[in-house]
Coordinates of C-alpha atoms in Angstrom, one line a residue:
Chain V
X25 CA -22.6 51.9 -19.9
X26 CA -18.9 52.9 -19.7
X27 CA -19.5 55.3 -16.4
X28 CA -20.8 51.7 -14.8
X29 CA -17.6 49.8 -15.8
X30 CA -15.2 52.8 -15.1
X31 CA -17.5 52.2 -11.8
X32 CA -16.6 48.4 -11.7
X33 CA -12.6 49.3 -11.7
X34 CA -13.2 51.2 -8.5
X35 CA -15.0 48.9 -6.9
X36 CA -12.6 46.0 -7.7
X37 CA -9.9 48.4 -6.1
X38 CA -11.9 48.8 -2.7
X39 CA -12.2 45.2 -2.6
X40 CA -8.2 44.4 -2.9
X41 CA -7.4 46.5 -0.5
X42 CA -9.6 45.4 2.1
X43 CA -8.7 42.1 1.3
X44 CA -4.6 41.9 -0.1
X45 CA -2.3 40.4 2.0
X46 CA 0.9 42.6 0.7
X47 CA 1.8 45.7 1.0
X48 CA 2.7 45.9 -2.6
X49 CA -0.5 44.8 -3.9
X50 CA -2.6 47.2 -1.6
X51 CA -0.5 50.2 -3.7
X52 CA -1.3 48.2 -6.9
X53 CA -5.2 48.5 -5.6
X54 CA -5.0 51.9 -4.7
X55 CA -3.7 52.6 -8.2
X56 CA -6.9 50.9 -9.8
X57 CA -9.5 52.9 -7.6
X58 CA -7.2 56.3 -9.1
X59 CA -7.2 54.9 -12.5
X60 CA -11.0 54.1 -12.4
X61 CA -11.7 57.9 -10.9
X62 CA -9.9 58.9 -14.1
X63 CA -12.1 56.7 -16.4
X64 CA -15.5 58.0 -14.5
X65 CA -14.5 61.6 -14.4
X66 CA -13.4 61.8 -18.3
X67 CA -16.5 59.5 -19.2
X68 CA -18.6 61.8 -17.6
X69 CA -17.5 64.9 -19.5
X70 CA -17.8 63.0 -23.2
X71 CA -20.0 63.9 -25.5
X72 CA -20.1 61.6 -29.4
X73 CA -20.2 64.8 -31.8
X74 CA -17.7 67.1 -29.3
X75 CA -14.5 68.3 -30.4
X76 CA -11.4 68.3 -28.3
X77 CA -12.0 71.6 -26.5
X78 CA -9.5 74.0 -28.8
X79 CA -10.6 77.0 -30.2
X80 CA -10.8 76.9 -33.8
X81 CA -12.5 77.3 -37.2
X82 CA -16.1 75.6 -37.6
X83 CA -16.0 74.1 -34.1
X84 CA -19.4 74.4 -32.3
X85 CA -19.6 71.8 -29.5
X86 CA -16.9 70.2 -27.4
X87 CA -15.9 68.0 -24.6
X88 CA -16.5 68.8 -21.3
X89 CA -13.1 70.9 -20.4
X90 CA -13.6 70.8 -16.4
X91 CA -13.1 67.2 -16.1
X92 CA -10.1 67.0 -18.5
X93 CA -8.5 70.2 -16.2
X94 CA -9.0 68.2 -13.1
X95 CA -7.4 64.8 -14.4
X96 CA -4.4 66.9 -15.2
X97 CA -3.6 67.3 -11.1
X98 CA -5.4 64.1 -10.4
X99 CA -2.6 62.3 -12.5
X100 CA 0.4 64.1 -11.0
X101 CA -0.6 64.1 -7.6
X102 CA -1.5 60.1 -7.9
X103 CA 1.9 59.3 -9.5
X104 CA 3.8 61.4 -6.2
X105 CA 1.3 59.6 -3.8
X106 CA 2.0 56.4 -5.4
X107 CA 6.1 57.0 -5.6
X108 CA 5.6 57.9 -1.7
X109 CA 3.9 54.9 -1.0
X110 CA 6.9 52.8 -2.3
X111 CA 9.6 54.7 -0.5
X112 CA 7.5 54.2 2.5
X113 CA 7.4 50.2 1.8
X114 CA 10.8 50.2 1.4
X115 CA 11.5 51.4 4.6
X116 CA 9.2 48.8 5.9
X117 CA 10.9 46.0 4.9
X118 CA 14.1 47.4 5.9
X119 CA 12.7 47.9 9.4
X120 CA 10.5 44.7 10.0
X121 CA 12.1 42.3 7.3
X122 CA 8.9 41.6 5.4
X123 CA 6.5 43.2 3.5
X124 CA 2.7 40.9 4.1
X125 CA 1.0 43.4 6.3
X126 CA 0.2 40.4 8.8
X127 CA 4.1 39.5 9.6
X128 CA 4.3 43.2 9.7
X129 CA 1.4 43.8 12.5
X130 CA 3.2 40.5 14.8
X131 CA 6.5 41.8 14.9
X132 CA 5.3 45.0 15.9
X133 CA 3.2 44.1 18.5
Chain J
X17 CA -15.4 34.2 4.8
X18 CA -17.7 36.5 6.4
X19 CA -16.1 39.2 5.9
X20 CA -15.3 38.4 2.3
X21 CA -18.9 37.8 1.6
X22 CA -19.9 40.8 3.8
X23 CA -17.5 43.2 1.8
X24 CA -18.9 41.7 -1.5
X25 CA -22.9 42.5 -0.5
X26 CA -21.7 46.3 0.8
X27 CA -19.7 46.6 -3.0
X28 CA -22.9 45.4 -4.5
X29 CA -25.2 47.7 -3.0
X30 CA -22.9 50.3 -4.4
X31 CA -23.0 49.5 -7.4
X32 CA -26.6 49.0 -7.9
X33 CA -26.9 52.5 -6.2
X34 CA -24.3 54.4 -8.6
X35 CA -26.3 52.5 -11.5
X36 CA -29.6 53.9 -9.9
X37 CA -27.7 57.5 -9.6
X38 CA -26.5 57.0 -13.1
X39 CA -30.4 57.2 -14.6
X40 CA -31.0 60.6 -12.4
X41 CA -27.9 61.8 -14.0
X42 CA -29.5 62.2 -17.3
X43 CA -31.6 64.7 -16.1
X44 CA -29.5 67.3 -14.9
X45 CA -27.2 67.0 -17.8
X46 CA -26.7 69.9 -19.6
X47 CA -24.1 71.7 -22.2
X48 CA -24.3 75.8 -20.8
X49 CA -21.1 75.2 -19.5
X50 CA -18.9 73.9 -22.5
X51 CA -20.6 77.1 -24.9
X52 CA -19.8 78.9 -22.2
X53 CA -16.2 77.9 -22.0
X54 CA -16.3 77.9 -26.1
X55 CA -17.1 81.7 -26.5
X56 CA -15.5 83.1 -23.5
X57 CA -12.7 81.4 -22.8
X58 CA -10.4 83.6 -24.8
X59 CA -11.4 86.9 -24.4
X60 CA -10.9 86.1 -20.2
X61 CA -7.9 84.5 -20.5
X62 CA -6.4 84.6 -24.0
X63 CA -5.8 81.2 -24.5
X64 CA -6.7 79.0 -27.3
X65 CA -6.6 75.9 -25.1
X66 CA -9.4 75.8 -23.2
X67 CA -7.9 73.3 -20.1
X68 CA -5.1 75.5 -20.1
X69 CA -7.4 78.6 -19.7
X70 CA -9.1 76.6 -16.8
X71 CA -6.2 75.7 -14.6
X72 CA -4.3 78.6 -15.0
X73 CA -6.6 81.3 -14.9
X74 CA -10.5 80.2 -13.7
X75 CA -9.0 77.6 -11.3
X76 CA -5.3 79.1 -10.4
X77 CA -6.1 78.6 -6.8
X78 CA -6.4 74.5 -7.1
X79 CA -3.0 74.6 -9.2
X80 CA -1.3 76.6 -6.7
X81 CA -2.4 73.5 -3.9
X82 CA -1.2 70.9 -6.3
X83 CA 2.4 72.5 -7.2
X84 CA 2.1 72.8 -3.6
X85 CA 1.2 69.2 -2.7
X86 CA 4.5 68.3 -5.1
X87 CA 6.7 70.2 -3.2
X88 CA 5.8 68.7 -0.3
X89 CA 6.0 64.5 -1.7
X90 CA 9.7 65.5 -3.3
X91 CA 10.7 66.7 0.6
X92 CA 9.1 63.9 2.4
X93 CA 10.6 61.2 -0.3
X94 CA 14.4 62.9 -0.1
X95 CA 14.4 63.1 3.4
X96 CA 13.3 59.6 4.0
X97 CA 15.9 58.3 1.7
X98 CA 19.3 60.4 2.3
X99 CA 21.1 59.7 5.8
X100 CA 23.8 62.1 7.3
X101 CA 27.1 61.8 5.7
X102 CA 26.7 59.4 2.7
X103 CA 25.4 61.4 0.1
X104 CA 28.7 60.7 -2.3
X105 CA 29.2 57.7 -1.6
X106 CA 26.4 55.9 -2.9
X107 CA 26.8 53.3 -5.6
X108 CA 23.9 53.3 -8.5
X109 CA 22.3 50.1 -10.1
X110 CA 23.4 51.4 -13.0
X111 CA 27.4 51.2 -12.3
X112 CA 26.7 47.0 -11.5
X113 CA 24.8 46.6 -15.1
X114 CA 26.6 46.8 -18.4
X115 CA 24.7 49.1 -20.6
X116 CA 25.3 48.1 -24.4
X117 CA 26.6 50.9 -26.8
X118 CA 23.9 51.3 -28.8
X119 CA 21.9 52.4 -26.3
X120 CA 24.4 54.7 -25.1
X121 CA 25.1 56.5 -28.5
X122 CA 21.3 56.6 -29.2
X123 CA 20.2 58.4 -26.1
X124 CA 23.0 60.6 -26.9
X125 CA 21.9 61.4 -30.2
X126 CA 18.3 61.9 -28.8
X127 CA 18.7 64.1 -25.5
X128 CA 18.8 67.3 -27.3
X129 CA 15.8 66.6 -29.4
X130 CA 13.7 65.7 -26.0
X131 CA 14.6 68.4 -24.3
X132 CA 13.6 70.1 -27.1
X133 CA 10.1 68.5 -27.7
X134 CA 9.6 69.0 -23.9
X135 CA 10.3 72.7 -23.9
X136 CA 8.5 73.2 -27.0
X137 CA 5.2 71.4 -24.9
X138 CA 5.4 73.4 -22.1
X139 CA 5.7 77.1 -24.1
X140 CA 2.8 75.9 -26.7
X141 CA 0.7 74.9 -24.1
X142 CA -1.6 77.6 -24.3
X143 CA -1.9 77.3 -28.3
X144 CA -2.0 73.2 -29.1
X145 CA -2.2 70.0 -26.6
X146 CA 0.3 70.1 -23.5
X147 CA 1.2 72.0 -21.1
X148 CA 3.4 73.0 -17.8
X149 CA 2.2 69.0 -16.5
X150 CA 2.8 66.9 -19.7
X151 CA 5.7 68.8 -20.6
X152 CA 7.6 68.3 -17.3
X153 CA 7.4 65.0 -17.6
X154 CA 8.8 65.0 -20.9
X155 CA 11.3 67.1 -19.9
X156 CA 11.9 64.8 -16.5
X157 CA 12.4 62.0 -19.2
X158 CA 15.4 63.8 -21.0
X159 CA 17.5 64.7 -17.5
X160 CA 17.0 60.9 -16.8
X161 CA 18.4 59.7 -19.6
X162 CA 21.7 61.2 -18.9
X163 CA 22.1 58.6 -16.7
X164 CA 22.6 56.3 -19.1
X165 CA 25.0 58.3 -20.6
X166 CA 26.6 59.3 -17.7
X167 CA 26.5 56.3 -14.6
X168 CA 28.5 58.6 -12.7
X169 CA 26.1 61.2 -12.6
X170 CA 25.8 62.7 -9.3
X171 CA 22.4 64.7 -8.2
X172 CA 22.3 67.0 -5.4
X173 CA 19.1 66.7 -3.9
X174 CA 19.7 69.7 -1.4
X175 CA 20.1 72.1 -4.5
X176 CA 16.9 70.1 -5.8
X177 CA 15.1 70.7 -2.8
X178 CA 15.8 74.9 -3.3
X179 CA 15.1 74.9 -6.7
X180 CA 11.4 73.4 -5.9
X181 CA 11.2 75.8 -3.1
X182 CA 12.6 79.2 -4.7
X183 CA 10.0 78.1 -7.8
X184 CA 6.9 77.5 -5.9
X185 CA 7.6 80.9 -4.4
X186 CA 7.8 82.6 -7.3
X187 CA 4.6 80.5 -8.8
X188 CA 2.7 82.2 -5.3
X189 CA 4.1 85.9 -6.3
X190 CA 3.2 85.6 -10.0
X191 CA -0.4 84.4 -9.2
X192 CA -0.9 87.4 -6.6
X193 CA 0.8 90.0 -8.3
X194 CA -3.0 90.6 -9.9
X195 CA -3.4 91.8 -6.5
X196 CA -2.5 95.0 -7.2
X197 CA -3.1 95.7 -11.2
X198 CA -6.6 94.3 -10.7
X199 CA -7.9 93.9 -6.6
X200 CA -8.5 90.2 -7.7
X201 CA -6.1 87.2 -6.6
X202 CA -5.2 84.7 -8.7
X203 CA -6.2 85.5 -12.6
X204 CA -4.3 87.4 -15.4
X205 CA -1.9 90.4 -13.8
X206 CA -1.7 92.1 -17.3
X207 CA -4.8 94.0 -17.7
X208 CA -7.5 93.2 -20.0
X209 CA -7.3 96.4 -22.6
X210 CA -4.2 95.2 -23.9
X211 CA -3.8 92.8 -26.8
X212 CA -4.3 88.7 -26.2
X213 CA -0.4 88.5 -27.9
X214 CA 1.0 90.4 -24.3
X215 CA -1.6 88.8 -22.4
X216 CA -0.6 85.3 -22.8
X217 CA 2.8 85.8 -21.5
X218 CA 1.1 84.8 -18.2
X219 CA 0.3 81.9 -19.1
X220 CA 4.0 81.1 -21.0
X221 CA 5.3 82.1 -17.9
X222 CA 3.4 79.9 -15.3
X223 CA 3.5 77.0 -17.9
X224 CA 6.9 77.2 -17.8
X225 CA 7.4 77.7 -13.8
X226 CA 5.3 74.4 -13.4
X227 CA 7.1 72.7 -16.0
X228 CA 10.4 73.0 -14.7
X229 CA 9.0 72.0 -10.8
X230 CA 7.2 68.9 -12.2
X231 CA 10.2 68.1 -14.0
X232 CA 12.4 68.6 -10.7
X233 CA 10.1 66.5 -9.0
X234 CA 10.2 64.0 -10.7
X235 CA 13.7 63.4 -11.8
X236 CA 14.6 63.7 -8.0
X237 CA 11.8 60.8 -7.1
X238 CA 13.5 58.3 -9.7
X239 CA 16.8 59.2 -8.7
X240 CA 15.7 58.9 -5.4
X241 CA 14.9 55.1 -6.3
X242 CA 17.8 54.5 -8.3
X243 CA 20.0 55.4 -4.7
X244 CA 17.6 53.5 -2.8
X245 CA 18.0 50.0 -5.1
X246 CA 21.5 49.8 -4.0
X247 CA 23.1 46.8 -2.7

């Protein structure tokens, strides 16, 4: 079930950005669909009796280590994109005057 | 409308398929991988922590790419924001804002103990949870809260901009030099007949290379921020 909802999160995240008007929001939708990859990936890779994966004493099964790996990048990379994205915004508005992409599209055409 | 309605009937299809794809999944499920990882992971690359062991050693080459993809967000974002010939003369957010003094003598009292907590991530990151990621971000936290000891604070994004370059050079030679103690790119250089104790310098040594960038990076994308709220 929790793969399906992690699922949901993307899908709500498509649907924003197709349909935000603000530039703002669109980075807020492309967070979601980031944070829901996270969700679906680490899901994925969990198991109910697995330890975290450490090597110890007495441990015989553990999480799926691969996934975990990945999310480590995943979650810089996403914070740079997203910090990018702003700065880019930023220079929007001072360029144009206003963020909603539709006042942005007029004046430039 | 239509196109609202439209874009909902495509996301529904989707869903119903990733729920259809989610029932095949079951079947190809399997655990060789995590017993592999559980009795092999530290006689490859002696390190207790198995995602450690994974992106520095099995999977060096997509780590290498990400530092990489850092490097080149903390260019683009400082040479969008700094214009010729203004680089002093900048006014912060945080001059216009009265901090109170107990937040002032508190981060003073806590700034060694972060940078502490951070550095002590990033070299355990091969023994307990953490690593060269997490801890640069700690780390990142400590440098930023020198500004609110400091407003005045002035960061010089050009020797930033080295610093990121001179350490994802040396991340590149570190990862090859295995080039020529074993003929294979990109793993452990130290070779395998010695003890796990020397081995895991390697992995001290990248932790702490990526660290430090991460850190960098991300203290010079805040401060970036701060200069670009002015008014």
């Amino acid at each position: 079930m929790n793969p399906i909802l992690s699922f949901i999160i993307i899908l709500i995240g498509i649907y924003g950005i197709c349909t935000s008007k603000h530039i703002i929001k669109s980075i807020v939708c492309f967070n979601l669909i980031q944070t829901g990859t996270i969700l679906l990936f680490l899901n994925l890779g969990y198991s109910e009796e697995g330890h975290i994966p450490i090597i110890g004493e007495q441990i015989e099964k553990i999480v799926d280590p691969i996934p975990q790996a990945l999310m480590i990048t995943t979650i810089v990379i996403g914070s740079t994109i997203t910090a990018l994205a702003l700065i880019l915004s930023i220079k929007i508005f001072h360029y144009y005057g206003s963020l909603y992409w539709k006042v942005v599209f007029d004046r430039e055409g | 409308m239509i196109k609202k309605i439209s874009l909902l009937i495509i996301l529904f299809i989707m869903l119903i398929l990733f729920i259809q794809m989610q029932f095949d999944l079951k079947g190809y499920l399997n655990y060789f991988s995590h017993e592999y990882f559980l009795s092999h992971t530290y006689k490859d690359t002696a390190s207790s922590n198995i995602v450690t062991g994974i992106y520095l050693d099995y999977r060096l080459f997509d780590s290498i790419f990400e530092a990489s993809i850092l490097l080149i967000v903390v260019s683009g974002i400082v040479y969008m924001t700094t214009k010729e010939g203004e680089e002093n003369e900048r006014v912060f957010i945080f001059e216009k804002v009265k901090i109170s003094n107990l937040l002032t003598i508190l981060s003073r009292v806590l700034y060694p103990f972060m940078l502490m907590f951070g550095v002590y991530i990033i070299i355990h990151g091969h023994l307990s949870p953490g690593g060269g990621f997490q801890g640069g971000a700690i780390l990142a936290t400590a440098v930023l809260i020198t500004y609110y000891i400091d407003p005045d604070k002035i960061t010089k994004f050009s020797l930033i901009i080295f610093l990121e370059k001179l350490l994802f050079i040396s991340i590149l030679i570190i990862s090859s030099l295995s080039l020529l103690t074993k003929n294979v790119l990109f793993t452990n250089f130290i070779p395998n007949q010695t003890s796990n104790t020397y081995r895991s310098i390697f992995l001290i040594l990248l932790n702490l290379l990526i660290g430090i960038k991460v850190s960098l990076g991300l203290v010079s994308i805040f401060s970036s921020f701060l200069k670009e709220g002015r008014s």
